[in-house]
Amino acid sequence: MTVDINPSARRILVVDDDWLNRELLEAYLKEAGYQCVMAGDGVLALQAAGANPPDLVLCDVQMPRMNGYEVCRHLKSNPATQFIPVVMVTALDSDDEKLRAVEAGADDFVTKPFNAILLLTRVKSLLRIKLLHDKVEERNALLKQVLTRYVAEGVAETILTDPDRYLRLGGETRPVTVLFADIRGFTAFTEHRTGQEVVETLNSIFPDLTRIIFNYRGTFDKFLGDSVMAFWGAPLASDDDTFRAVKAAIEMRDTFGELSATLRVGGAAANLGLGIGLNSGEATVGNIGSEKVMDYTVIGDTVNVARRLQEIAGRGEVLISDSTYQQVKDQVRAERKAEQTLHGRREPVIVYSVTEVIV
């Protein structure tokens, strides 16, 4: 990672109760091209840093109202300023004073009278480290932004704490609840619409559906044409994963009903519906693909059954398997349907149609 330090873009906060020392430091720093902000004591320094965090702080120790060690401790304990380098600039040069500076969190210690070249060299070195940290934080923010397109923000935070575990290629078997939601009537809808109208319609529907998935801490898997796939139980698992999945399904159904009632394309009503299927059980979860291109997904019979339930669900219907029902039966109202023989399976499966959540 290349680091290009542009002095004119770096702001340094100089904290000293002696105006002559402040002006001397300011002269050296401005000569080197840095911007300067002055503070005559520790309290004013914290106010300045809080209002507009600098890139580095040069701080005297002996000052009225608040000494330099206290300033440093406050800066290092504040998440907004904790990574700003702090250099103690003081006439105190004993080992005890240096130890106090380190204990307060200072990044360096310069003794007065100081050598200007040495001071500026240390400033440049610390600013380089600060810039490296800022670039890492920018990349982490970008990675988090990408992750939150697939998982809830809390899940993304956990993944970033241990990316080697959660982002490596491979899978593991674990219990999950899988959801498929498909837009009914969409094939007929596309026959009389332009490609742009079709895309605009999907883009007006999918944001609300995926938002609901994230709100219930589900993991978005993928879009499949006019369908959505999501699952609960990975990468993080909770005792109420299945219930949250069913609640998400009910809210998706209701939200889609509201959307479709007002959705008009080309002056005509869209006349669309949403069919949803859920199934719970063990499946293989992980990153499938290659080191360069991978898909965090879930595979196995549990997924296939959820997909088949979605295929037989009517407009506005949420179908769940018996394995899902047994986990939420005290929390939902559901009607048992006739046993269904799903495509690709010999034995019929017990199916329930969920009407509402009761807790």
C-alpha positions as MATLAB code, in Angstrom:
seq = 'MTVDINPSARRILVVDDDWLNRELLEAYLKEAGYQCVMAGDGVLALQAAGANPPDLVLCDVQMPRMNGYEVCRHLKSNPATQFIPVVMVTALDSDDEKLRAVEAGADDFVTKPFNAILLLTRVKSLLRIKLLHDKVEERNALLKQVLTRYVAEGVAETILTDPDRYLRLGGETRPVTVLFADIRGFTAFTEHRTGQEVVETLNSIFPDLTRIIFNYRGTFDKFLGDSVMAFWGAPLASDDDTFRAVKAAIEMRDTFGELSATLRVGGAAANLGLGIGLNSGEATVGNIGSEKVMDYTVIGDTVNVARRLQEIAGRGEVLISDSTYQQVKDQVRAERKAEQTLHGRREPVIVYSVTEVIV';
ca = [
       0.000    0.000    0.000;
       1.637    3.262   -1.094;
       1.394    6.211    1.261;
       1.598    9.700   -0.196;
       1.827   12.267    2.594;
       0.732   15.681    1.376;
       1.734   18.085    4.179;
      -0.802   20.722    3.141;
      -3.595   18.203    3.721;
      -2.415   17.381    7.268;
      -3.687   19.362   10.261;
      -1.632   19.482   13.451;
      -3.002   20.656   16.788;
      -0.389   22.478   18.875;
      -1.204   22.643   22.594;
       0.905   24.860   24.862;
       0.107   27.571   27.403;
       3.204   29.563   26.373;
       2.405   31.684   23.310;
       6.078   31.838   22.331;
       6.348   28.041   22.209;
       3.132   27.863   20.163;
       4.418   30.404   17.649;
       7.786   28.648   17.383;
       6.168   25.265   16.683;
       3.717   26.855   14.275;
       6.554   28.486   12.334;
       8.423   25.175   11.938;
       5.300   23.256   10.954;
       4.044   25.833    8.451;
       7.500   26.032    6.909;
       7.214   22.264    6.343;
       3.815   22.788    4.693;
       1.464   21.623    7.470;
      -1.731   23.307    8.596;
      -1.782   24.325   12.258;
      -4.442   24.769   14.932;
      -3.484   26.431   18.211;
      -4.791   25.756   21.738;
      -3.599   27.551   24.891;
      -4.558   24.824   27.360;
      -5.841   21.252   27.619;
      -9.530   22.103   27.799;
      -9.373   24.188   24.619;
      -7.360   21.391   22.975;
     -10.082   18.802   23.631;
     -12.736   21.188   22.326;
     -10.751   21.753   19.122;
     -10.070   18.034   18.645;
     -13.711   17.167   19.230;
     -14.991   19.763   16.775;
     -12.583   18.816   13.983;
     -10.155   15.954   14.754;
      -6.580   16.790   13.657;
      -4.107   14.374   12.125;
      -1.567   14.781   14.949;
      -1.271   16.539   18.325;
       1.848   18.208   19.750;
       1.117   18.711   23.438;
       2.916   20.381   26.338;
       2.728   18.681   29.750;
       2.568   21.460   32.325;
      -0.513   23.564   31.572;
      -3.297   25.194   33.586;
      -6.763   23.581   33.968;
      -5.628   20.268   32.435;
      -2.109   18.908   32.010;
      -0.849   17.169   28.883;
      -1.156   13.659   30.305;
      -4.848   14.224   30.996;
      -5.324   15.603   27.487;
      -3.671   12.528   26.043;
      -5.789   10.141   28.127;
      -8.994   11.891   27.036;
      -7.982   11.743   23.378;
      -7.039    8.073   23.544;
     -10.253    7.088   25.326;
     -12.494    8.777   22.759;
     -13.309    6.521   19.747;
     -13.352    9.588   17.486;
      -9.768   10.599   18.407;
      -8.119    7.471   19.815;
      -5.937    6.845   16.748;
      -4.618   10.406   16.472;
      -0.859   10.363   17.244;
       0.055   12.417   20.319;
       3.582   13.735   20.863;
       4.421   15.155   24.290;
       6.678   18.211   23.889;
       8.050   19.226   27.291;
      11.056   20.395   29.259;
      10.531   17.443   31.611;
      12.964   14.750   30.505;
      13.203   12.251   33.366;
      12.483    8.578   32.821;
       9.500    8.876   35.173;
       7.964   11.592   33.003;
       8.527    9.528   29.870;
       6.888    6.564   31.571;
       3.889    8.726   32.505;
       3.599    9.828   28.883;
       3.602    6.230   27.677;
       1.052    5.222   30.298;
      -1.192    8.091   29.172;
      -1.076    6.709   25.620;
       1.405    9.109   24.025;
       2.997    7.940   20.785;
       6.257    9.867   21.207;
       8.118   12.185   23.581;
      10.233   15.224   22.571;
      12.255   17.185   25.081;
      12.575   20.987   25.026;
      14.632   22.620   23.708;
      14.017   20.401   20.695;
      15.863   19.920   17.458;
      13.528   21.148   14.682;
      14.733   18.583   12.144;
      14.264   15.720   14.631;
      10.790   16.981   15.586;
       9.652   17.255   11.962;
      11.061   13.798   11.192;
       9.023   12.295   14.021;
       5.947   14.223   12.906;
       6.320   12.897    9.368;
       6.823    9.327   10.590;
       3.750    9.399   12.834;
       1.641   10.984   10.097;
       2.677    8.177    7.751;
       1.448    5.614   10.304;
      -1.768    7.598   10.803;
      -2.358    7.720    7.042;
      -1.817    3.959    6.780;
      -4.371    3.456    9.546;
      -6.849    5.761    7.781;
      -6.479    3.811    4.543;
      -7.074    0.523    6.360;
     -10.178    2.008    7.979;
     -11.424    3.177    4.570;
     -10.991   -0.307    3.167;
     -12.716   -1.843    6.173;
     -15.604    0.583    5.710;
     -15.835   -0.401    2.046;
     -15.723   -4.098    2.932;
     -18.410   -3.558    5.528;
     -20.512   -1.700    2.954;
     -20.181   -4.647    0.572;
     -20.990   -7.192    3.297;
     -24.092   -5.325    4.434;
     -25.559   -5.871    0.982;
     -25.758   -9.565    1.867;
     -26.084   -9.760    5.639;
     -27.400   -7.603    8.474;
     -24.999   -5.011    9.865;
     -24.459   -6.927   13.112;
     -23.516  -10.041   11.155;
     -21.095   -8.014    9.032;
     -19.410   -6.690   12.185;
     -18.887  -10.266   13.413;
     -17.472  -11.411   10.065;
     -14.940   -8.565   10.102;
     -13.707   -9.604   13.559;
     -12.554  -12.953   12.124;
     -12.476  -12.780    8.300;
     -10.149  -15.781    8.016;
     -12.895  -17.917    9.531;
     -15.945  -16.479    7.821;
     -14.534  -15.579    4.378;
     -12.470  -18.660    3.579;
     -13.442  -21.114    0.847;
     -15.267  -24.171    2.202;
     -18.395  -25.178    4.043;
     -19.775  -26.762    7.198;
     -22.973  -28.593    8.072;
     -25.296  -26.723   10.382;
     -29.025  -26.228   11.036;
     -30.613  -23.453    8.993;
     -33.994  -22.194    7.856;
     -34.158  -21.413    4.150;
     -36.614  -19.023    2.492;
     -37.565  -18.655   -1.158;
     -39.958  -15.928   -2.306;
     -41.185  -15.778   -5.900;
     -43.307  -13.170   -7.668;
     -46.427  -14.824   -9.053;
     -47.705  -13.650  -12.434;
     -44.381  -12.131  -13.399;
     -43.889  -14.177  -16.565;
     -47.210  -12.974  -17.950;
     -46.360   -9.472  -16.772;
     -43.118   -9.406  -18.792;
     -44.837  -10.397  -22.041;
     -46.386   -6.973  -22.467;
     -43.674   -4.808  -20.905;
     -40.385   -3.436  -22.181;
     -37.126   -4.647  -20.673;
     -36.708   -1.301  -18.936;
     -40.170   -1.531  -17.377;
     -39.439   -5.059  -16.129;
     -36.154   -3.989  -14.526;
     -37.715   -0.890  -12.985;
     -40.519   -3.002  -11.516;
     -38.098   -5.465   -9.915;
     -35.973   -2.601   -8.606;
     -39.060   -1.071   -6.983;
     -39.933   -4.371   -5.237;
     -36.655   -6.021   -4.224;
     -35.326   -3.239   -1.932;
     -38.313   -3.606    0.417;
     -38.091   -7.397    0.450;
     -34.355   -7.492    1.149;
     -34.716   -4.804    3.820;
     -37.113   -7.101    5.677;
     -34.636   -9.981    5.461;
     -31.928   -7.803    7.003;
     -34.283   -6.404    9.646;
     -34.852   -9.964   10.866;
     -31.097  -10.654   10.777;
     -31.275  -13.045    7.864;
     -28.526  -13.696    5.323;
     -29.394  -12.657    1.798;
     -28.238  -15.336   -0.642;
     -29.194  -14.285   -4.156;
     -31.773  -13.054   -6.640;
     -33.008  -15.742   -9.022;
     -34.800  -13.829  -11.762;
     -37.988  -12.723  -10.016;
     -37.229  -14.760   -6.871;
     -35.313  -14.059   -3.662;
     -33.360  -16.618   -1.620;
     -32.299  -16.084    1.987;
     -31.464  -18.162    5.048;
     -31.150  -17.949    8.820;
     -28.676  -19.731   11.082;
     -25.416  -18.783    9.365;
     -22.897  -17.300    9.560;
     -24.289  -16.552   13.017;
     -26.855  -18.730   14.768;
     -29.492  -17.798   17.356;
     -32.140  -19.797   19.174;
     -34.928  -17.873   17.410;
     -33.595  -18.112   13.843;
     -36.581  -20.084   12.567;
     -39.126  -17.781   14.180;
     -37.414  -14.712   12.735;
     -37.432  -16.342    9.308;
     -41.186  -16.967    9.511;
     -41.820  -13.438   10.776;
     -39.790  -12.098    7.855;
     -41.862  -14.197    5.439;
     -45.152  -12.835    6.827;
     -43.921   -9.253    6.627;
     -42.621   -9.802    3.090;
     -46.032  -11.159    2.079;
     -47.878   -8.204    3.616;
     -45.455   -5.619    2.270;
     -45.658   -7.079   -1.227;
     -49.440   -6.966   -1.034;
     -49.275   -3.251   -0.270;
     -46.781   -2.653   -3.066;
     -48.711   -4.593   -5.693;
     -51.915   -2.698   -4.849;
     -50.299    0.569   -5.885;
     -47.853   -0.667   -8.519;
     -48.785    0.498  -11.986;
     -46.561    0.068  -15.031;
     -47.403    1.672  -18.361;
     -50.703    2.864  -16.909;
     -51.889   -0.679  -16.054;
     -52.016   -2.501  -12.739;
     -49.215   -5.001  -12.287;
     -51.511   -7.733  -10.876;
     -48.697   -9.601   -9.148;
     -48.525  -11.799   -6.041;
     -45.857  -13.342   -3.826;
     -45.482  -17.020   -2.995;
     -43.102  -18.009   -0.185;
     -41.701  -21.356    0.970;
     -39.614  -22.139    4.070;
     -37.909  -25.277    5.326;
     -35.655  -26.002    8.298;
     -32.959  -28.620    8.645;
     -29.269  -29.317    8.253;
     -27.475  -28.031    5.188;
     -23.971  -27.262    4.014;
     -23.191  -23.572    4.440;
     -20.083  -21.783    3.232;
     -18.201  -20.065    0.455;
     -18.557  -22.037   -2.760;
     -16.527  -21.288   -5.890;
     -12.912  -20.174   -6.206;
     -10.535  -17.924   -4.293;
     -11.302  -15.055   -6.691;
     -15.028  -15.600   -7.158;
     -17.039  -17.168   -4.355;
     -20.651  -17.291   -3.293;
     -21.631  -17.551    0.358;
     -24.583  -19.881    0.080;
     -26.373  -22.930    1.442;
     -26.847  -26.225   -0.369;
     -28.540  -29.558    0.323;
     -31.929  -31.233    0.546;
     -33.165  -28.643    3.041;
     -32.734  -25.986    0.364;
     -34.442  -28.090   -2.303;
     -37.542  -28.630   -0.155;
     -37.818  -24.893    0.574;
     -37.624  -24.190   -3.155;
     -40.327  -26.774   -3.937;
     -42.623  -25.336   -1.259;
     -42.245  -21.912   -2.814;
     -43.157  -23.360   -6.216;
     -46.511  -24.689   -4.973;
     -47.363  -21.662   -2.803;
     -50.234  -19.580   -4.104;
     -50.373  -15.801   -4.367;
     -49.937  -14.295   -0.930;
     -49.275  -17.696    0.638;
     -46.503  -18.676    3.063;
     -45.905  -22.435    3.104;
     -43.665  -24.047    5.709;
     -42.525  -27.616    6.188;
     -43.345  -29.694    9.242;
     -39.774  -29.273   10.511;
     -40.246  -25.509   10.467;
     -43.742  -25.700   11.946;
     -42.614  -27.754   14.935;
     -40.217  -24.960   15.922;
     -42.783  -22.134   15.686;
     -46.156  -23.817   16.254;
     -46.787  -21.921   19.505;
     -45.957  -18.593   17.879;
     -47.982  -18.654   14.643;
     -51.406  -19.489   13.293;
     -51.147  -22.060   10.528;
     -53.430  -24.379    8.611;
     -52.301  -27.897    7.834;
     -52.603  -28.616    4.132;
     -52.947  -31.901    2.328;
     -49.668  -33.779    2.177;
     -47.691  -32.793   -0.888;
     -45.502  -34.888   -3.141;
     -42.754  -32.514   -4.134;
     -40.862  -32.766   -7.391;
     -37.808  -34.976   -6.979;
     -38.977  -36.601   -3.727;
     -40.672  -39.987   -3.280;
     -42.274  -39.473    0.098;
     -44.999  -36.834    0.540;
     -44.256  -33.992    2.961;
     -46.444  -32.335    5.568;
     -47.112  -28.701    4.706;
     -48.603  -25.816    6.675;
     -49.892  -22.482    5.409;
     -49.040  -19.724    7.875;
     -51.603  -16.963    8.205;
     -50.144  -14.799   10.975;
     -47.691  -14.478   13.834;
     -49.374  -14.421   17.241;
     -46.484  -13.458   19.542;
];
